[in-house]
mmCIF file of C-alpha atoms in Angstrom:
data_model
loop_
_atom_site.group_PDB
_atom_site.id
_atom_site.type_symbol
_atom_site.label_atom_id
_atom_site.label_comp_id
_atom_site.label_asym_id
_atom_site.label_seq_id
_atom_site.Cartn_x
_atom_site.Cartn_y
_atom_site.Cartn_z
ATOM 1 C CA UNK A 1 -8.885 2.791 -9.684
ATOM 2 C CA UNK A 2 -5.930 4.826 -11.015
ATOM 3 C CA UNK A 3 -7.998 7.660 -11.251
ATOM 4 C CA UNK A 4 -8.973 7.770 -8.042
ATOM 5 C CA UNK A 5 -5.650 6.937 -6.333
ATOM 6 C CA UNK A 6 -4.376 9.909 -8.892
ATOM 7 C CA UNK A 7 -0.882 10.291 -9.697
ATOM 8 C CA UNK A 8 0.958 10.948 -6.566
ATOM 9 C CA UNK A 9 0.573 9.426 -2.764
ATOM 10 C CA UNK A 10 2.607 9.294 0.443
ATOM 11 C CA UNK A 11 3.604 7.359 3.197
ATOM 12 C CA UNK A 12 2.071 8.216 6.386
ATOM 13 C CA UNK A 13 5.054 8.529 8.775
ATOM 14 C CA UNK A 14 5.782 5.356 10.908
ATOM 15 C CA UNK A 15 7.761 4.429 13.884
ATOM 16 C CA UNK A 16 9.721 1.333 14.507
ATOM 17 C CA UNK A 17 10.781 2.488 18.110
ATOM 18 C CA UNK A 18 7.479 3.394 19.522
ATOM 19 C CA UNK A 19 3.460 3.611 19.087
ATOM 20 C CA UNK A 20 2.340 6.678 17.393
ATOM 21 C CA UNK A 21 -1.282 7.118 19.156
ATOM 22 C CA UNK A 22 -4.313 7.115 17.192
ATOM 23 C CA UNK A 23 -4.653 10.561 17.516
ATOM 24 C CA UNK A 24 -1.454 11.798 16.468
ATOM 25 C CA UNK A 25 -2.246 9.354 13.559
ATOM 26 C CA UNK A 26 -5.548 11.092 12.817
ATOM 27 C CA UNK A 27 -4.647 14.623 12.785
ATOM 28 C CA UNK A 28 -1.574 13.440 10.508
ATOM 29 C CA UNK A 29 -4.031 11.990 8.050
ATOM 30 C CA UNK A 30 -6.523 15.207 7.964
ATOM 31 C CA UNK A 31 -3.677 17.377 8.037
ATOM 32 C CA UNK A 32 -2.167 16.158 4.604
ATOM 33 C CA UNK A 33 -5.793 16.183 3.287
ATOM 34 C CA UNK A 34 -6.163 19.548 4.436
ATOM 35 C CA UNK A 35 -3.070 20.356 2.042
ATOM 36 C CA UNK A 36 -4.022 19.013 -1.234
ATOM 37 C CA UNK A 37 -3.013 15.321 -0.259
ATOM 38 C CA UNK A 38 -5.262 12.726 -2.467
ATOM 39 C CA UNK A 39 -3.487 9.364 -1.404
ATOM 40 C CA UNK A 40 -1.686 8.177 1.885
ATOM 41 C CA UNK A 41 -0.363 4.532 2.321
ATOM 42 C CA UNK A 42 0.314 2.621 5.237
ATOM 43 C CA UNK A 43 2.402 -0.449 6.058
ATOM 44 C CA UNK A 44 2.589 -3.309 7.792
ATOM 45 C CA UNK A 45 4.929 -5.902 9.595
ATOM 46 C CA UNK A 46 3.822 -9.073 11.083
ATOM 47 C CA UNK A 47 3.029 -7.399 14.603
ATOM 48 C CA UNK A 48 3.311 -4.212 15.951
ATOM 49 C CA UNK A 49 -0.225 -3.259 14.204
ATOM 50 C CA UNK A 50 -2.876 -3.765 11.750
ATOM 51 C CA UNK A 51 -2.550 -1.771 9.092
ATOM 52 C CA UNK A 52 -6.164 -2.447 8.427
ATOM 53 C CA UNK A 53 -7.947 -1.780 11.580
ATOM 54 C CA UNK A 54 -5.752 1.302 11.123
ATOM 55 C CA UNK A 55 -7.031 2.895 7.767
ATOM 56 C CA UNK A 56 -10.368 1.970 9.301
ATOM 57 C CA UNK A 57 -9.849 4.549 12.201
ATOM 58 C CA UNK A 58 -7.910 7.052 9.445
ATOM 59 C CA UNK A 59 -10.844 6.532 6.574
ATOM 60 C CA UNK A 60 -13.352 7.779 9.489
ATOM 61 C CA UNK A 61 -11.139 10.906 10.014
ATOM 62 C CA UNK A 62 -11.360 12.047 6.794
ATOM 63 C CA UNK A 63 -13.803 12.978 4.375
ATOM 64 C CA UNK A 64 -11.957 12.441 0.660
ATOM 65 C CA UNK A 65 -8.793 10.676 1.240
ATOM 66 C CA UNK A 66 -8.006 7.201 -0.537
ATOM 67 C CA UNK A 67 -5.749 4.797 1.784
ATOM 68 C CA UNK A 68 -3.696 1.282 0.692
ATOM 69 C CA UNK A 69 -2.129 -0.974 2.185
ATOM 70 C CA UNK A 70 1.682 -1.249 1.202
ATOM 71 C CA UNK A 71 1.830 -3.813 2.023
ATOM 72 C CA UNK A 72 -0.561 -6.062 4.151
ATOM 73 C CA UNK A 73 1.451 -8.944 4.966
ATOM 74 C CA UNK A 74 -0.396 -12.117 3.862
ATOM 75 C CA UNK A 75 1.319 -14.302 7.332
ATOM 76 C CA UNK A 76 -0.720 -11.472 9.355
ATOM 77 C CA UNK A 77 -3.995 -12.814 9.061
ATOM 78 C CA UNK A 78 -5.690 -15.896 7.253
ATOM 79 C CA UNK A 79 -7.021 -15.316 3.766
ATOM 80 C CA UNK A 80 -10.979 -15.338 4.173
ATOM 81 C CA UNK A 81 -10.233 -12.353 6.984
ATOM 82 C CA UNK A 82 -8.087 -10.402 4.469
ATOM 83 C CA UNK A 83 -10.878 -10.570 1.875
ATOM 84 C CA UNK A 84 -13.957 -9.907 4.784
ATOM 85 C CA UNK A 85 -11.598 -7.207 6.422
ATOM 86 C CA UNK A 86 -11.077 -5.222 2.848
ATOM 87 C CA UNK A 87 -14.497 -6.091 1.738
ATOM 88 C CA UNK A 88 -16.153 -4.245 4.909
ATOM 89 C CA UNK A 89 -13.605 -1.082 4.048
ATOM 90 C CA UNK A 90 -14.520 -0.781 0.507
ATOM 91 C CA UNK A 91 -18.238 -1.330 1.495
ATOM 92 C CA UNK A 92 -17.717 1.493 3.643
ATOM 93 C CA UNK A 93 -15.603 3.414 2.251
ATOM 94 C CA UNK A 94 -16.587 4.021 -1.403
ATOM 95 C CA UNK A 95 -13.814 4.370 -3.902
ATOM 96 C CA UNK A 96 -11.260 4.908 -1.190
ATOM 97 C CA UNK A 97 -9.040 1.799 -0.659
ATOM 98 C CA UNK A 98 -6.958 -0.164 -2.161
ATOM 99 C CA UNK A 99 -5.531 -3.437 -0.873
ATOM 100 C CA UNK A 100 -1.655 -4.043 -1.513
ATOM 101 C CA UNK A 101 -0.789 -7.290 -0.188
ATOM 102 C CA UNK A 102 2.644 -9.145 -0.276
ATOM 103 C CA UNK A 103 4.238 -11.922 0.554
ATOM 104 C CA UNK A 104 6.987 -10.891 2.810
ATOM 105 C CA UNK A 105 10.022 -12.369 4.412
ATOM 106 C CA UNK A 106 10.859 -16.189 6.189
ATOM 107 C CA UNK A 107 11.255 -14.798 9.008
ATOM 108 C CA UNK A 108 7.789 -13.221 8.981
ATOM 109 C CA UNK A 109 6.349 -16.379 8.339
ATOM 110 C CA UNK A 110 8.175 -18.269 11.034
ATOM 111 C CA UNK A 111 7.076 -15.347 13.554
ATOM 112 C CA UNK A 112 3.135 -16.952 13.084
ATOM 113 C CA UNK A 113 4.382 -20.413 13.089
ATOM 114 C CA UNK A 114 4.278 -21.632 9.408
ATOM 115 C CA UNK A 115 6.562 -22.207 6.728
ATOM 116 C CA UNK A 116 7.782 -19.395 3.943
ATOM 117 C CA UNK A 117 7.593 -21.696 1.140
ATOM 118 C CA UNK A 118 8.221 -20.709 -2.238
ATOM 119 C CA UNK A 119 6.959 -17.387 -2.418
ATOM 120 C CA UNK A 120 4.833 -17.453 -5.809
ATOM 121 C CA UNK A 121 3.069 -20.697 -4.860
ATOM 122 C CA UNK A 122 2.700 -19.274 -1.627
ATOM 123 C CA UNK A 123 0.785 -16.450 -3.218
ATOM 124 C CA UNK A 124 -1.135 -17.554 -5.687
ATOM 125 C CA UNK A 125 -2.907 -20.125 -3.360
ATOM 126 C CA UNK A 126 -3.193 -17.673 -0.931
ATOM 127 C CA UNK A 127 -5.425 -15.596 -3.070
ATOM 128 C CA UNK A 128 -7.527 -18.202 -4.218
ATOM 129 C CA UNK A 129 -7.871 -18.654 -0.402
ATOM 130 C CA UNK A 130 -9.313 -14.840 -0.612
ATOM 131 C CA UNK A 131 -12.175 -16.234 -2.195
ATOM 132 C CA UNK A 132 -13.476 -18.873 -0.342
ATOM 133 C CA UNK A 133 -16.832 -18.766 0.914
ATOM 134 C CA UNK A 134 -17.033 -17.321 4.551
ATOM 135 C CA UNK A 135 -19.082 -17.602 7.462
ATOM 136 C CA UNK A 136 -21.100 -15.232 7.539
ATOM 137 C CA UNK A 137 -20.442 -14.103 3.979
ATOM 138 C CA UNK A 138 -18.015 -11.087 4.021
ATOM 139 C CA UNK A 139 -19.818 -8.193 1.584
ATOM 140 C CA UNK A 140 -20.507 -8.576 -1.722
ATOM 141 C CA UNK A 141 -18.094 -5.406 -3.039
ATOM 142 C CA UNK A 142 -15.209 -4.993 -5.326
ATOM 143 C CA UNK A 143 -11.985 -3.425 -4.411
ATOM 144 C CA UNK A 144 -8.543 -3.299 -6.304
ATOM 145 C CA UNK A 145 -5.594 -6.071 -5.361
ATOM 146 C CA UNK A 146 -2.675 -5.682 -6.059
ATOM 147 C CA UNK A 147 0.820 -7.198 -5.093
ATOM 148 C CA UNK A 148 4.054 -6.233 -4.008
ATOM 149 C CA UNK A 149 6.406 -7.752 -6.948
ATOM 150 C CA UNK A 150 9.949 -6.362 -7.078
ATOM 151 C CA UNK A 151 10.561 -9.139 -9.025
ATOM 152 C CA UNK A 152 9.735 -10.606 -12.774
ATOM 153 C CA UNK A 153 8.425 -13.606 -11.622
ATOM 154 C CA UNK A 154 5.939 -12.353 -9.043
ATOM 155 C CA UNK A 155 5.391 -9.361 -11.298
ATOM 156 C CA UNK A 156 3.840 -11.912 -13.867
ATOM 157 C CA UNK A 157 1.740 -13.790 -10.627
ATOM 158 C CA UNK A 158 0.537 -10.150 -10.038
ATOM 159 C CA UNK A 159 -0.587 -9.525 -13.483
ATOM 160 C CA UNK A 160 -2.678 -13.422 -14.068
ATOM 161 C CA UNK A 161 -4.155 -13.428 -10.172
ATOM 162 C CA UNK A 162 -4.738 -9.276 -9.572
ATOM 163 C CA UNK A 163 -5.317 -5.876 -9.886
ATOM 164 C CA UNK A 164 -2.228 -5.159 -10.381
ATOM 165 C CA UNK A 165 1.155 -4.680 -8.563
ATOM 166 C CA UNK A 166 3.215 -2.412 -6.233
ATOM 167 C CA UNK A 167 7.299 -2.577 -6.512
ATOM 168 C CA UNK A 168 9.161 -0.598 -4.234
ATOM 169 C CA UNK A 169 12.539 1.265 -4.158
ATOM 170 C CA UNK A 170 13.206 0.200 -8.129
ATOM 171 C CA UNK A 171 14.576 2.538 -10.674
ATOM 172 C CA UNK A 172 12.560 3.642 -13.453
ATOM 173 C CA UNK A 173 14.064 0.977 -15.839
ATOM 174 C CA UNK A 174 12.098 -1.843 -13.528
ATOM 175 C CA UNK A 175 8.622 0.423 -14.178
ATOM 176 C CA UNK A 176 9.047 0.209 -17.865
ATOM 177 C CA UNK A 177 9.819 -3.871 -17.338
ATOM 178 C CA UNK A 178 6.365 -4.043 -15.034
ATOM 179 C CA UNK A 179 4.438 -1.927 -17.545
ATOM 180 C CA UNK A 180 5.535 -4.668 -20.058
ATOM 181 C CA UNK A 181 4.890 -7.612 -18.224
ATOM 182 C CA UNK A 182 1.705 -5.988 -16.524
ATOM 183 C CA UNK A 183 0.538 -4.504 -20.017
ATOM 184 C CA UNK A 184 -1.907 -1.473 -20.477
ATOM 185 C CA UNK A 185 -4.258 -2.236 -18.275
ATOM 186 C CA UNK A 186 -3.438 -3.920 -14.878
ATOM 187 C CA UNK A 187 -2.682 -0.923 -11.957
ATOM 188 C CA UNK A 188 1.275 0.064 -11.895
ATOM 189 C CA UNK A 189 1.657 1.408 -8.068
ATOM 190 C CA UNK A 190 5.328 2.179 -7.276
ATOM 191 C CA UNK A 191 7.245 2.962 -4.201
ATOM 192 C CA UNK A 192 10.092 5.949 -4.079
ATOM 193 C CA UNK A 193 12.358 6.061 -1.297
ATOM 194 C CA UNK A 194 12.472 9.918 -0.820
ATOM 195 C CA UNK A 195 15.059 11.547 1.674
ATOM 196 C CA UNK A 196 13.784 14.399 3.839
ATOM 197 C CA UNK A 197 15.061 17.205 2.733
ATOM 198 C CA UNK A 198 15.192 16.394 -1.045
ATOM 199 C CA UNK A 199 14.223 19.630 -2.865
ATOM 200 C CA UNK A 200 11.060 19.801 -4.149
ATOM 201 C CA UNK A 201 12.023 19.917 -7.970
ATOM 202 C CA UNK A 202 14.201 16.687 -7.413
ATOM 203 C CA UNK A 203 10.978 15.038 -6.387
ATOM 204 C CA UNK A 204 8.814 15.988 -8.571
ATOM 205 C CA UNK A 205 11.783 14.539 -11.727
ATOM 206 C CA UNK A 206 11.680 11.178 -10.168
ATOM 207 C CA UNK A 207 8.110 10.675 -9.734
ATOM 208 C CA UNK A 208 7.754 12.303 -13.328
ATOM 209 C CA UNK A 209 10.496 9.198 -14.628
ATOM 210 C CA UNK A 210 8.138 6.938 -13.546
ATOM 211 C CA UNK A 211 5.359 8.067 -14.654
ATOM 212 C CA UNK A 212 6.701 8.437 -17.898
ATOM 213 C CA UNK A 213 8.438 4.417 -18.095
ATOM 214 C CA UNK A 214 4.965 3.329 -16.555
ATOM 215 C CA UNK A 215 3.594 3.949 -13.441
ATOM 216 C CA UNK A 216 0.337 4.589 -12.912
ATOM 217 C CA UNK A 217 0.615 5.852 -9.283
ATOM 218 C CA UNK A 218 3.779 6.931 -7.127
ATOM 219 C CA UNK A 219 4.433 6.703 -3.499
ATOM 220 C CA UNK A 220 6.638 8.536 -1.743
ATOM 221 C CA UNK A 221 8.269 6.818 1.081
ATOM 222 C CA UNK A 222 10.382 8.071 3.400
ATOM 223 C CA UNK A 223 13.397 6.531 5.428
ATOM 224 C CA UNK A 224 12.568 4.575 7.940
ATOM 225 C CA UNK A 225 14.346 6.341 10.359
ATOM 226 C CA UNK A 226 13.068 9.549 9.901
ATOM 227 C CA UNK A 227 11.322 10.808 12.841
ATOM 228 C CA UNK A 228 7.200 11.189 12.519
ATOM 229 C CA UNK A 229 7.141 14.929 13.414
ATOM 230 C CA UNK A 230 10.259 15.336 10.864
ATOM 231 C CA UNK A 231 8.477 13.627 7.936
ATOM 232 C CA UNK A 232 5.062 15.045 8.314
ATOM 233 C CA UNK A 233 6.872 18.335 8.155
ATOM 234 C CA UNK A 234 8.208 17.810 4.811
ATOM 235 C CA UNK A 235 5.237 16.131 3.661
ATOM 236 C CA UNK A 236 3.552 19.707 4.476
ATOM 237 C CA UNK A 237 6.165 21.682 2.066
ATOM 238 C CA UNK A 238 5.898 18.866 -0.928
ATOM 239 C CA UNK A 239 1.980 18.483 -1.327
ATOM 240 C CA UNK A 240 1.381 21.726 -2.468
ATOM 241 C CA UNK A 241 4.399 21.989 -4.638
ATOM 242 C CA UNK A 242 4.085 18.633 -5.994
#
């Protein structure tokens, strides 16, 4: 799957303030396709939106782009739908998604009415709930997991139970440390905070750090502040650069 997700991906601007309509999200997505983009990511918070049933409408928009969830918060749906809802996507979508997954917050949990507890048990039974058989049975086609982990001890979880993992906002020291634990051949996804505005050859040094202590894919994420106009703007002047 690293070759496909290739070296370098973005965010696809968000907003915490108000809805960004499905078309605005759309012509964002073919836009960075248009110039030279080969990954976009998407988050997701328990409510607001589904970051799922939004690549769906973003993968049918485009014609090459891969999408992943960064992350897909496990207290937002039950297992069994995670695994039917990224198992239709891949089925569809050939070679094009990737599901990142994470455990999130206490709060998040409490929003759906459960308790947090402790976050790598939490996990690891939560994806052998993934597998579970379903009614009816969700398709039979593979697709890469892998974990949010900006941790060691979740960063091991994510290398015994997945595809691999996804820290975020970590210097290039912690790559190296996941590449370890990880080892050669589990997926190394990490997240950059990026400012708007950061020139171009700034960029393209941190992402090449990374790469260089680890990774096998970088994400650039913007503030999450930044207005969507604002970001997709810069996004524009980095892909073709970068």
């Amino acid at each position: 799957m690293a070759t496909t997700l290739g070296p370098l991906g973005v965010f696809l601007p968000i907003s915490f303030t108000k809805p960004i309509s499905a078309d605005r999200q759309r012509e964002a997505a073919v836009r960075l396709e248009h110039a030279g983009c080969r990954t976009v990511w998407t988050n997701e918070v328990v409510g607001g939106k589904d970051a799922l049933l939004q690549l769906a409408v973003l993968m049918a928009a485009t014609e090459r782009l891969v999408f992943g969830t960064a992350i897909a918060n496990i207290w937002a749906r039950e297992p069994q739908h995670m695994h039917a809802a990224a198992a239709q996507l891949a089925e569809a979508y050939p070679d094009r998604f990737v599901l990142g997954m994470g455990v999130g917050y206490p709060q998040q949990a409490a929003a759906t009415g459960r308790e947090f507890g402790r976050p790598l048990a939490t996990m690891r039974d939560y994806v052998r709930r993934m597998d579970e058989q379903t009614w009816p049975p969700a398709p039979d086609v593979a697709y890469s997991r892998i974990i949010g982990a900006n941790g060691p001890k979740m960063l091991a979880l994510a290398g015994e139970i997945a595809d691999g993992a996804l820290p975020a906002g970590r210097p290039p020291e912690f790559t190296a440390e996941a590449r370890t634990t990880l080892g050669p051949d589990k997926l190394l996804v990490v997240a950059l905070p990026v400012a708007v505005g950061t020139e171009p050859a700034e960029v393209a040094a941190n992402v090449r750090e990374h790469h260089e202590t680890g990774a096998d894919h970088v994400i650039l994420m913007p503030p999450m502040d930044v207005g969507f106009e604002s970001c997709m703007a810069y996004w524009d002047e980095l892909a073709p650069r970068l």
